[in-house]
């Protein structure tokens, strides 16, 4: 039986290995194609794939099993749950793969893209630019078709020139920047705040005007410390929560 093929992972020694592996595998699972196999490789094969011990791999799988993304069956193997919950908490996490995991698992519609003026409140991130390239997307639950969040990315023009818009229909922007464009991401800063939906957001997310939403701002920096992407995402308040994970 053909097994599911997870993405690769560059490990960060500053974070728990099991945590990084679980988040990378989570992103692969949520971002899989509809026709992808549901059976995962064996623990030994996954451990070799990620370059970790079997004990570390087992801990990562236990995390995903607790979340309901996979089920483990003695003698049969480990399988992705077809009906796994796709709506995920908005998390403040410590790795690029965790950010990718947060953004994965939804169908995406690219509403528009093209040059746009730098908003005054974002000028600190693009101090030498008058224009950037904007990508506006609407994400929906794959099963119900219900809109869940509305994203607008302001991307440095030099970086945006290398982006294939078709990639944004299947991958989160962070993954496109890192894996398709080749940006060497040094850090991402996250800010989440509560707001009330304005008329445009309410229309896109199909919620009443002034409904509670979570407003996320994420700034992605390359290895030279340059801001290459500023993401502003409006999440439906009835679909997402905000979780901070801190390890002792």
PDB file of C-alpha atoms in Angstrom:
ATOM      1  CA  UNK A   1       0.000   0.000   0.000  1.00  0.00           C
ATOM      2  CA  UNK A   2       1.348   3.435  -0.943  1.00  0.00           C
ATOM      3  CA  UNK A   3       2.083   5.669   2.041  1.00  0.00           C
ATOM      4  CA  UNK A   4       1.783   9.412   2.555  1.00  0.00           C
ATOM      5  CA  UNK A   5       4.986  11.382   1.853  1.00  0.00           C
ATOM      6  CA  UNK A   6       5.626  14.199   4.368  1.00  0.00           C
ATOM      7  CA  UNK A   7       7.648  17.328   3.584  1.00  0.00           C
ATOM      8  CA  UNK A   8      11.274  17.651   4.656  1.00  0.00           C
ATOM      9  CA  UNK A   9      12.329  19.611   7.742  1.00  0.00           C
ATOM     10  CA  UNK A  10      15.417  21.614   8.721  1.00  0.00           C
ATOM     11  CA  UNK A  11      15.693  21.113  12.480  1.00  0.00           C
ATOM     12  CA  UNK A  12      16.291  24.021  14.855  1.00  0.00           C
ATOM     13  CA  UNK A  13      18.282  22.840  17.868  1.00  0.00           C
ATOM     14  CA  UNK A  14      16.810  25.617  20.047  1.00  0.00           C
ATOM     15  CA  UNK A  15      13.367  23.981  20.065  1.00  0.00           C
ATOM     16  CA  UNK A  16      12.225  20.513  21.195  1.00  0.00           C
ATOM     17  CA  UNK A  17      12.731  18.084  18.331  1.00  0.00           C
ATOM     18  CA  UNK A  18       9.425  16.260  18.871  1.00  0.00           C
ATOM     19  CA  UNK A  19       7.594  19.591  18.707  1.00  0.00           C
ATOM     20  CA  UNK A  20       9.223  20.610  15.411  1.00  0.00           C
ATOM     21  CA  UNK A  21       8.572  17.209  13.878  1.00  0.00           C
ATOM     22  CA  UNK A  22       4.925  17.192  14.985  1.00  0.00           C
ATOM     23  CA  UNK A  23       4.340  20.655  13.520  1.00  0.00           C
ATOM     24  CA  UNK A  24       6.070  19.817  10.237  1.00  0.00           C
ATOM     25  CA  UNK A  25       4.085  16.603   9.863  1.00  0.00           C
ATOM     26  CA  UNK A  26       0.914  18.458  10.853  1.00  0.00           C
ATOM     27  CA  UNK A  27       1.512  20.987   8.051  1.00  0.00           C
ATOM     28  CA  UNK A  28       2.066  18.163   5.566  1.00  0.00           C
ATOM     29  CA  UNK A  29      -1.140  16.431   6.649  1.00  0.00           C
ATOM     30  CA  UNK A  30      -3.311  19.548   6.528  1.00  0.00           C
ATOM     31  CA  UNK A  31      -1.806  20.675   3.236  1.00  0.00           C
ATOM     32  CA  UNK A  32      -2.051  17.303   1.498  1.00  0.00           C
ATOM     33  CA  UNK A  33      -3.860  16.855  -1.792  1.00  0.00           C
ATOM     34  CA  UNK A  34      -7.291  15.154  -1.684  1.00  0.00           C
ATOM     35  CA  UNK A  35      -5.878  12.088  -3.457  1.00  0.00           C
ATOM     36  CA  UNK A  36      -2.877  11.644  -1.163  1.00  0.00           C
ATOM     37  CA  UNK A  37      -2.647   8.267   0.644  1.00  0.00           C
ATOM     38  CA  UNK A  38      -3.929   8.190   4.227  1.00  0.00           C
ATOM     39  CA  UNK A  39      -1.438   5.680   5.549  1.00  0.00           C
ATOM     40  CA  UNK A  40       1.710   7.133   7.127  1.00  0.00           C
ATOM     41  CA  UNK A  41       5.136   5.496   6.845  1.00  0.00           C
ATOM     42  CA  UNK A  42       6.313   3.414   9.797  1.00  0.00           C
ATOM     43  CA  UNK A  43       7.791   5.058  12.901  1.00  0.00           C
ATOM     44  CA  UNK A  44      11.266   3.915  11.821  1.00  0.00           C
ATOM     45  CA  UNK A  45      10.822   5.354   8.318  1.00  0.00           C
ATOM     46  CA  UNK A  46       9.497   8.659   9.642  1.00  0.00           C
ATOM     47  CA  UNK A  47      12.321   8.890  12.176  1.00  0.00           C
ATOM     48  CA  UNK A  48      14.856   8.358   9.396  1.00  0.00           C
ATOM     49  CA  UNK A  49      13.075  10.902   7.189  1.00  0.00           C
ATOM     50  CA  UNK A  50      13.277  13.617   9.858  1.00  0.00           C
ATOM     51  CA  UNK A  51      16.666  12.552  11.239  1.00  0.00           C
ATOM     52  CA  UNK A  52      15.435  11.954  14.794  1.00  0.00           C
ATOM     53  CA  UNK A  53      15.206   8.991  17.151  1.00  0.00           C
ATOM     54  CA  UNK A  54      12.235   6.641  17.154  1.00  0.00           C
ATOM     55  CA  UNK A  55      11.358   7.861  20.669  1.00  0.00           C
ATOM     56  CA  UNK A  56      11.230  11.455  19.422  1.00  0.00           C
ATOM     57  CA  UNK A  57       9.096  10.383  16.478  1.00  0.00           C
ATOM     58  CA  UNK A  58       6.767   8.486  18.772  1.00  0.00           C
ATOM     59  CA  UNK A  59       6.257  11.597  20.928  1.00  0.00           C
ATOM     60  CA  UNK A  60       5.503  13.696  17.834  1.00  0.00           C
ATOM     61  CA  UNK A  61       2.944  11.166  16.626  1.00  0.00           C
ATOM     62  CA  UNK A  62       1.319  11.069  20.050  1.00  0.00           C
ATOM     63  CA  UNK A  63       0.801  14.844  19.810  1.00  0.00           C
ATOM     64  CA  UNK A  64      -0.968  14.481  16.455  1.00  0.00           C
ATOM     65  CA  UNK A  65      -3.039  11.568  17.732  1.00  0.00           C
ATOM     66  CA  UNK A  66      -4.177  13.644  20.714  1.00  0.00           C
ATOM     67  CA  UNK A  67      -5.194  16.402  18.314  1.00  0.00           C
ATOM     68  CA  UNK A  68      -7.263  13.916  16.291  1.00  0.00           C
ATOM     69  CA  UNK A  69      -5.285  14.224  13.053  1.00  0.00           C
ATOM     70  CA  UNK A  70      -4.119  10.615  13.012  1.00  0.00           C
ATOM     71  CA  UNK A  71      -5.154   7.241  14.412  1.00  0.00           C
ATOM     72  CA  UNK A  72      -2.799   4.393  15.289  1.00  0.00           C
ATOM     73  CA  UNK A  73      -3.766   0.753  14.891  1.00  0.00           C
ATOM     74  CA  UNK A  74      -1.706  -2.140  16.179  1.00  0.00           C
ATOM     75  CA  UNK A  75      -0.323  -4.268  13.338  1.00  0.00           C
ATOM     76  CA  UNK A  76      -2.112  -2.130  10.721  1.00  0.00           C
ATOM     77  CA  UNK A  77      -0.155   1.104  11.054  1.00  0.00           C
ATOM     78  CA  UNK A  78      -0.825   4.818  11.446  1.00  0.00           C
ATOM     79  CA  UNK A  79      -3.446   6.606   9.335  1.00  0.00           C
ATOM     80  CA  UNK A  80      -4.488  10.193   8.686  1.00  0.00           C
ATOM     81  CA  UNK A  81      -8.050  10.811   9.846  1.00  0.00           C
ATOM     82  CA  UNK A  82     -10.059  11.819   6.725  1.00  0.00           C
ATOM     83  CA  UNK A  83     -12.511  13.804   8.861  1.00  0.00           C
ATOM     84  CA  UNK A  84      -9.846  15.495  11.010  1.00  0.00           C
ATOM     85  CA  UNK A  85     -10.825  18.967  12.162  1.00  0.00           C
ATOM     86  CA  UNK A  86      -9.343  21.504   9.763  1.00  0.00           C
ATOM     87  CA  UNK A  87     -10.061  24.687  11.744  1.00  0.00           C
ATOM     88  CA  UNK A  88      -6.978  25.195  13.932  1.00  0.00           C
ATOM     89  CA  UNK A  89      -6.203  27.512  16.819  1.00  0.00           C
ATOM     90  CA  UNK A  90      -4.202  30.615  15.998  1.00  0.00           C
ATOM     91  CA  UNK A  91      -0.979  29.851  17.837  1.00  0.00           C
ATOM     92  CA  UNK A  92       2.071  31.825  18.854  1.00  0.00           C
ATOM     93  CA  UNK A  93       4.727  29.240  18.066  1.00  0.00           C
ATOM     94  CA  UNK A  94       8.472  29.021  17.768  1.00  0.00           C
ATOM     95  CA  UNK A  95       9.429  27.752  14.304  1.00  0.00           C
ATOM     96  CA  UNK A  96       8.757  28.463  10.647  1.00  0.00           C
ATOM     97  CA  UNK A  97       7.283  24.978  10.237  1.00  0.00           C
ATOM     98  CA  UNK A  98       4.863  25.743  13.070  1.00  0.00           C
ATOM     99  CA  UNK A  99       3.740  28.888  11.250  1.00  0.00           C
ATOM    100  CA  UNK A 100       3.239  26.833   8.074  1.00  0.00           C
ATOM    101  CA  UNK A 101       1.194  24.325  10.078  1.00  0.00           C
ATOM    102  CA  UNK A 102      -0.971  27.113  11.416  1.00  0.00           C
ATOM    103  CA  UNK A 103      -1.728  28.331   7.889  1.00  0.00           C
ATOM    104  CA  UNK A 104      -2.322  24.964   6.215  1.00  0.00           C
ATOM    105  CA  UNK A 105      -5.386  22.850   5.605  1.00  0.00           C
ATOM    106  CA  UNK A 106      -7.870  25.146   3.867  1.00  0.00           C
ATOM    107  CA  UNK A 107      -8.979  25.765   0.309  1.00  0.00           C
ATOM    108  CA  UNK A 108      -7.770  29.110  -0.996  1.00  0.00           C
ATOM    109  CA  UNK A 109      -9.133  31.602  -3.509  1.00  0.00           C
ATOM    110  CA  UNK A 110      -6.776  34.260  -4.841  1.00  0.00           C
ATOM    111  CA  UNK A 111      -8.949  37.366  -5.035  1.00  0.00           C
ATOM    112  CA  UNK A 112      -6.355  39.730  -6.492  1.00  0.00           C
ATOM    113  CA  UNK A 113      -2.648  40.449  -6.761  1.00  0.00           C
ATOM    114  CA  UNK A 114      -0.570  43.317  -8.111  1.00  0.00           C
ATOM    115  CA  UNK A 115       1.331  46.452  -7.188  1.00  0.00           C
ATOM    116  CA  UNK A 116      -0.135  48.558  -4.404  1.00  0.00           C
ATOM    117  CA  UNK A 117       0.966  51.547  -2.341  1.00  0.00           C
ATOM    118  CA  UNK A 118       2.602  50.808   0.999  1.00  0.00           C
ATOM    119  CA  UNK A 119       0.004  51.550   3.714  1.00  0.00           C
ATOM    120  CA  UNK A 120       1.294  54.349   5.997  1.00  0.00           C
ATOM    121  CA  UNK A 121       1.081  52.097   9.060  1.00  0.00           C
ATOM    122  CA  UNK A 122       3.396  49.567   7.363  1.00  0.00           C
ATOM    123  CA  UNK A 123       5.983  52.052   6.103  1.00  0.00           C
ATOM    124  CA  UNK A 124       8.391  51.119   8.906  1.00  0.00           C
ATOM    125  CA  UNK A 125       8.744  47.664   7.334  1.00  0.00           C
ATOM    126  CA  UNK A 126       9.356  48.989   3.803  1.00  0.00           C
ATOM    127  CA  UNK A 127      11.191  52.286   4.475  1.00  0.00           C
ATOM    128  CA  UNK A 128      12.671  52.696   0.992  1.00  0.00           C
ATOM    129  CA  UNK A 129       9.642  51.645  -1.030  1.00  0.00           C
ATOM    130  CA  UNK A 130       6.553  53.482  -2.260  1.00  0.00           C
ATOM    131  CA  UNK A 131       4.931  50.311  -3.600  1.00  0.00           C
ATOM    132  CA  UNK A 132       4.884  46.615  -2.785  1.00  0.00           C
ATOM    133  CA  UNK A 133       3.071  43.646  -4.338  1.00  0.00           C
ATOM    134  CA  UNK A 134      -0.196  42.715  -2.697  1.00  0.00           C
ATOM    135  CA  UNK A 135      -1.777  39.252  -2.616  1.00  0.00           C
ATOM    136  CA  UNK A 136      -5.341  39.046  -1.287  1.00  0.00           C
ATOM    137  CA  UNK A 137      -6.795  35.609  -0.528  1.00  0.00           C
ATOM    138  CA  UNK A 138      -9.925  34.105   0.982  1.00  0.00           C
ATOM    139  CA  UNK A 139      -9.560  30.767   2.770  1.00  0.00           C
ATOM    140  CA  UNK A 140     -12.469  28.400   3.355  1.00  0.00           C
ATOM    141  CA  UNK A 141     -13.111  25.113   5.100  1.00  0.00           C
ATOM    142  CA  UNK A 142     -12.507  22.371   2.536  1.00  0.00           C
ATOM    143  CA  UNK A 143     -15.518  20.310   3.604  1.00  0.00           C
ATOM    144  CA  UNK A 144     -18.197  22.950   4.208  1.00  0.00           C
ATOM    145  CA  UNK A 145     -16.956  25.712   1.908  1.00  0.00           C
ATOM    146  CA  UNK A 146     -17.536  28.197   4.734  1.00  0.00           C
ATOM    147  CA  UNK A 147     -15.116  31.181   4.688  1.00  0.00           C
ATOM    148  CA  UNK A 148     -12.813  31.158   7.711  1.00  0.00           C
ATOM    149  CA  UNK A 149     -10.235  33.881   7.135  1.00  0.00           C
ATOM    150  CA  UNK A 150      -9.273  36.695   4.808  1.00  0.00           C
ATOM    151  CA  UNK A 151      -5.565  37.351   4.200  1.00  0.00           C
ATOM    152  CA  UNK A 152      -3.689  40.244   2.617  1.00  0.00           C
ATOM    153  CA  UNK A 153       0.071  39.914   2.121  1.00  0.00           C
ATOM    154  CA  UNK A 154       2.277  42.887   1.319  1.00  0.00           C
ATOM    155  CA  UNK A 155       5.413  41.438  -0.283  1.00  0.00           C
ATOM    156  CA  UNK A 156       8.689  43.117  -1.232  1.00  0.00           C
ATOM    157  CA  UNK A 157       8.614  43.529  -5.055  1.00  0.00           C
ATOM    158  CA  UNK A 158      11.943  41.752  -5.590  1.00  0.00           C
ATOM    159  CA  UNK A 159      10.630  38.703  -3.766  1.00  0.00           C
ATOM    160  CA  UNK A 160       7.131  38.890  -5.244  1.00  0.00           C
ATOM    161  CA  UNK A 161       8.546  38.734  -8.774  1.00  0.00           C
ATOM    162  CA  UNK A 162       9.554  35.123  -8.111  1.00  0.00           C
ATOM    163  CA  UNK A 163       6.165  34.020  -6.729  1.00  0.00           C
ATOM    164  CA  UNK A 164       3.914  31.878  -8.907  1.00  0.00           C
ATOM    165  CA  UNK A 165       0.349  32.882  -7.892  1.00  0.00           C
ATOM    166  CA  UNK A 166      -0.769  29.291  -8.526  1.00  0.00           C
ATOM    167  CA  UNK A 167       1.409  28.165  -5.611  1.00  0.00           C
ATOM    168  CA  UNK A 168      -0.687  30.301  -3.263  1.00  0.00           C
ATOM    169  CA  UNK A 169      -3.734  28.185  -4.073  1.00  0.00           C
ATOM    170  CA  UNK A 170      -2.137  25.116  -2.495  1.00  0.00           C
ATOM    171  CA  UNK A 171       0.492  26.413  -0.062  1.00  0.00           C
ATOM    172  CA  UNK A 172       0.615  29.092   2.664  1.00  0.00           C
ATOM    173  CA  UNK A 173       2.637  32.203   1.840  1.00  0.00           C
ATOM    174  CA  UNK A 174       5.346  31.256   4.351  1.00  0.00           C
ATOM    175  CA  UNK A 175       5.938  27.934   2.599  1.00  0.00           C
ATOM    176  CA  UNK A 176       5.944  29.606  -0.829  1.00  0.00           C
ATOM    177  CA  UNK A 177       8.532  32.136   0.319  1.00  0.00           C
ATOM    178  CA  UNK A 178      10.781  29.523   1.901  1.00  0.00           C
ATOM    179  CA  UNK A 179      10.415  26.487  -0.353  1.00  0.00           C
ATOM    180  CA  UNK A 180       9.373  27.861  -3.763  1.00  0.00           C
ATOM    181  CA  UNK A 181      11.112  31.247  -3.835  1.00  0.00           C
ATOM    182  CA  UNK A 182      14.076  30.258  -1.669  1.00  0.00           C
ATOM    183  CA  UNK A 183      13.929  33.065   0.897  1.00  0.00           C
ATOM    184  CA  UNK A 184      16.162  32.262   3.870  1.00  0.00           C
ATOM    185  CA  UNK A 185      13.777  33.230   6.658  1.00  0.00           C
ATOM    186  CA  UNK A 186      15.506  34.404   9.826  1.00  0.00           C
ATOM    187  CA  UNK A 187      12.431  35.210  11.947  1.00  0.00           C
ATOM    188  CA  UNK A 188       8.701  35.909  11.926  1.00  0.00           C
ATOM    189  CA  UNK A 189       7.017  38.222  14.411  1.00  0.00           C
ATOM    190  CA  UNK A 190       3.350  37.576  15.264  1.00  0.00           C
ATOM    191  CA  UNK A 191       0.777  39.954  16.707  1.00  0.00           C
ATOM    192  CA  UNK A 192      -2.845  38.967  17.358  1.00  0.00           C
ATOM    193  CA  UNK A 193      -5.556  41.328  18.586  1.00  0.00           C
ATOM    194  CA  UNK A 194      -9.338  41.301  18.889  1.00  0.00           C
ATOM    195  CA  UNK A 195     -11.333  43.524  16.534  1.00  0.00           C
ATOM    196  CA  UNK A 196     -14.834  43.960  15.160  1.00  0.00           C
ATOM    197  CA  UNK A 197     -15.538  43.087  11.549  1.00  0.00           C
ATOM    198  CA  UNK A 198     -15.773  46.037   9.166  1.00  0.00           C
ATOM    199  CA  UNK A 199     -18.248  45.871   6.244  1.00  0.00           C
ATOM    200  CA  UNK A 200     -15.767  44.342   3.756  1.00  0.00           C
ATOM    201  CA  UNK A 201     -14.513  41.716   6.201  1.00  0.00           C
ATOM    202  CA  UNK A 202     -18.053  40.851   7.272  1.00  0.00           C
ATOM    203  CA  UNK A 203     -19.077  40.389   3.635  1.00  0.00           C
ATOM    204  CA  UNK A 204     -16.116  38.150   2.759  1.00  0.00           C
ATOM    205  CA  UNK A 205     -16.367  36.002   5.889  1.00  0.00           C
ATOM    206  CA  UNK A 206     -20.185  35.885   5.708  1.00  0.00           C
ATOM    207  CA  UNK A 207     -20.658  37.125   9.275  1.00  0.00           C
ATOM    208  CA  UNK A 208     -22.763  39.963  10.739  1.00  0.00           C
ATOM    209  CA  UNK A 209     -21.254  43.439  10.753  1.00  0.00           C
ATOM    210  CA  UNK A 210     -19.237  44.136  13.936  1.00  0.00           C
ATOM    211  CA  UNK A 211     -18.868  40.430  14.731  1.00  0.00           C
ATOM    212  CA  UNK A 212     -15.710  39.616  16.733  1.00  0.00           C
ATOM    213  CA  UNK A 213     -12.674  38.626  14.673  1.00  0.00           C
ATOM    214  CA  UNK A 214      -9.010  37.933  15.381  1.00  0.00           C
ATOM    215  CA  UNK A 215      -6.680  40.269  13.525  1.00  0.00           C
ATOM    216  CA  UNK A 216      -3.252  38.718  12.914  1.00  0.00           C
ATOM    217  CA  UNK A 217      -0.182  40.590  11.690  1.00  0.00           C
ATOM    218  CA  UNK A 218       2.887  38.551  10.776  1.00  0.00           C
ATOM    219  CA  UNK A 219       6.149  40.094   9.575  1.00  0.00           C
ATOM    220  CA  UNK A 220       8.640  37.805   7.822  1.00  0.00           C
ATOM    221  CA  UNK A 221      12.329  38.789   7.708  1.00  0.00           C
ATOM    222  CA  UNK A 222      15.087  37.338   5.542  1.00  0.00           C
ATOM    223  CA  UNK A 223      18.628  36.563   6.690  1.00  0.00           C
ATOM    224  CA  UNK A 224      19.677  40.175   6.040  1.00  0.00           C
ATOM    225  CA  UNK A 225      17.022  41.443   8.447  1.00  0.00           C
ATOM    226  CA  UNK A 226      14.878  42.846   5.622  1.00  0.00           C
ATOM    227  CA  UNK A 227      11.101  42.573   5.889  1.00  0.00           C
ATOM    228  CA  UNK A 228      10.011  40.589   2.829  1.00  0.00           C
ATOM    229  CA  UNK A 229       6.345  40.009   3.723  1.00  0.00           C
ATOM    230  CA  UNK A 230       3.787  41.594   6.021  1.00  0.00           C
ATOM    231  CA  UNK A 231       0.658  39.460   6.383  1.00  0.00           C
ATOM    232  CA  UNK A 232      -2.613  40.795   7.737  1.00  0.00           C
ATOM    233  CA  UNK A 233      -5.188  38.091   8.326  1.00  0.00           C
ATOM    234  CA  UNK A 234      -8.730  38.375   9.675  1.00  0.00           C
ATOM    235  CA  UNK A 235      -9.903  35.143  11.329  1.00  0.00           C
ATOM    236  CA  UNK A 236     -13.532  34.477  12.179  1.00  0.00           C
ATOM    237  CA  UNK A 237     -13.908  34.649  15.946  1.00  0.00           C
ATOM    238  CA  UNK A 238     -16.271  31.669  15.990  1.00  0.00           C
ATOM    239  CA  UNK A 239     -13.771  29.420  14.183  1.00  0.00           C
ATOM    240  CA  UNK A 240     -10.455  30.246  15.831  1.00  0.00           C
ATOM    241  CA  UNK A 241      -8.931  30.816  19.237  1.00  0.00           C
ATOM    242  CA  UNK A 242      -5.587  32.284  20.270  1.00  0.00           C
ATOM    243  CA  UNK A 243      -3.204  29.965  22.079  1.00  0.00           C
ATOM    244  CA  UNK A 244       0.255  30.677  23.473  1.00  0.00           C
ATOM    245  CA  UNK A 245       2.492  27.660  24.076  1.00  0.00           C
ATOM    246  CA  UNK A 246       5.415  28.111  26.474  1.00  0.00           C
ATOM    247  CA  UNK A 247       7.925  25.408  27.370  1.00  0.00           C
ATOM    248  CA  UNK A 248       9.821  25.510  30.659  1.00  0.00           C
TER     249      UNK A 248
END
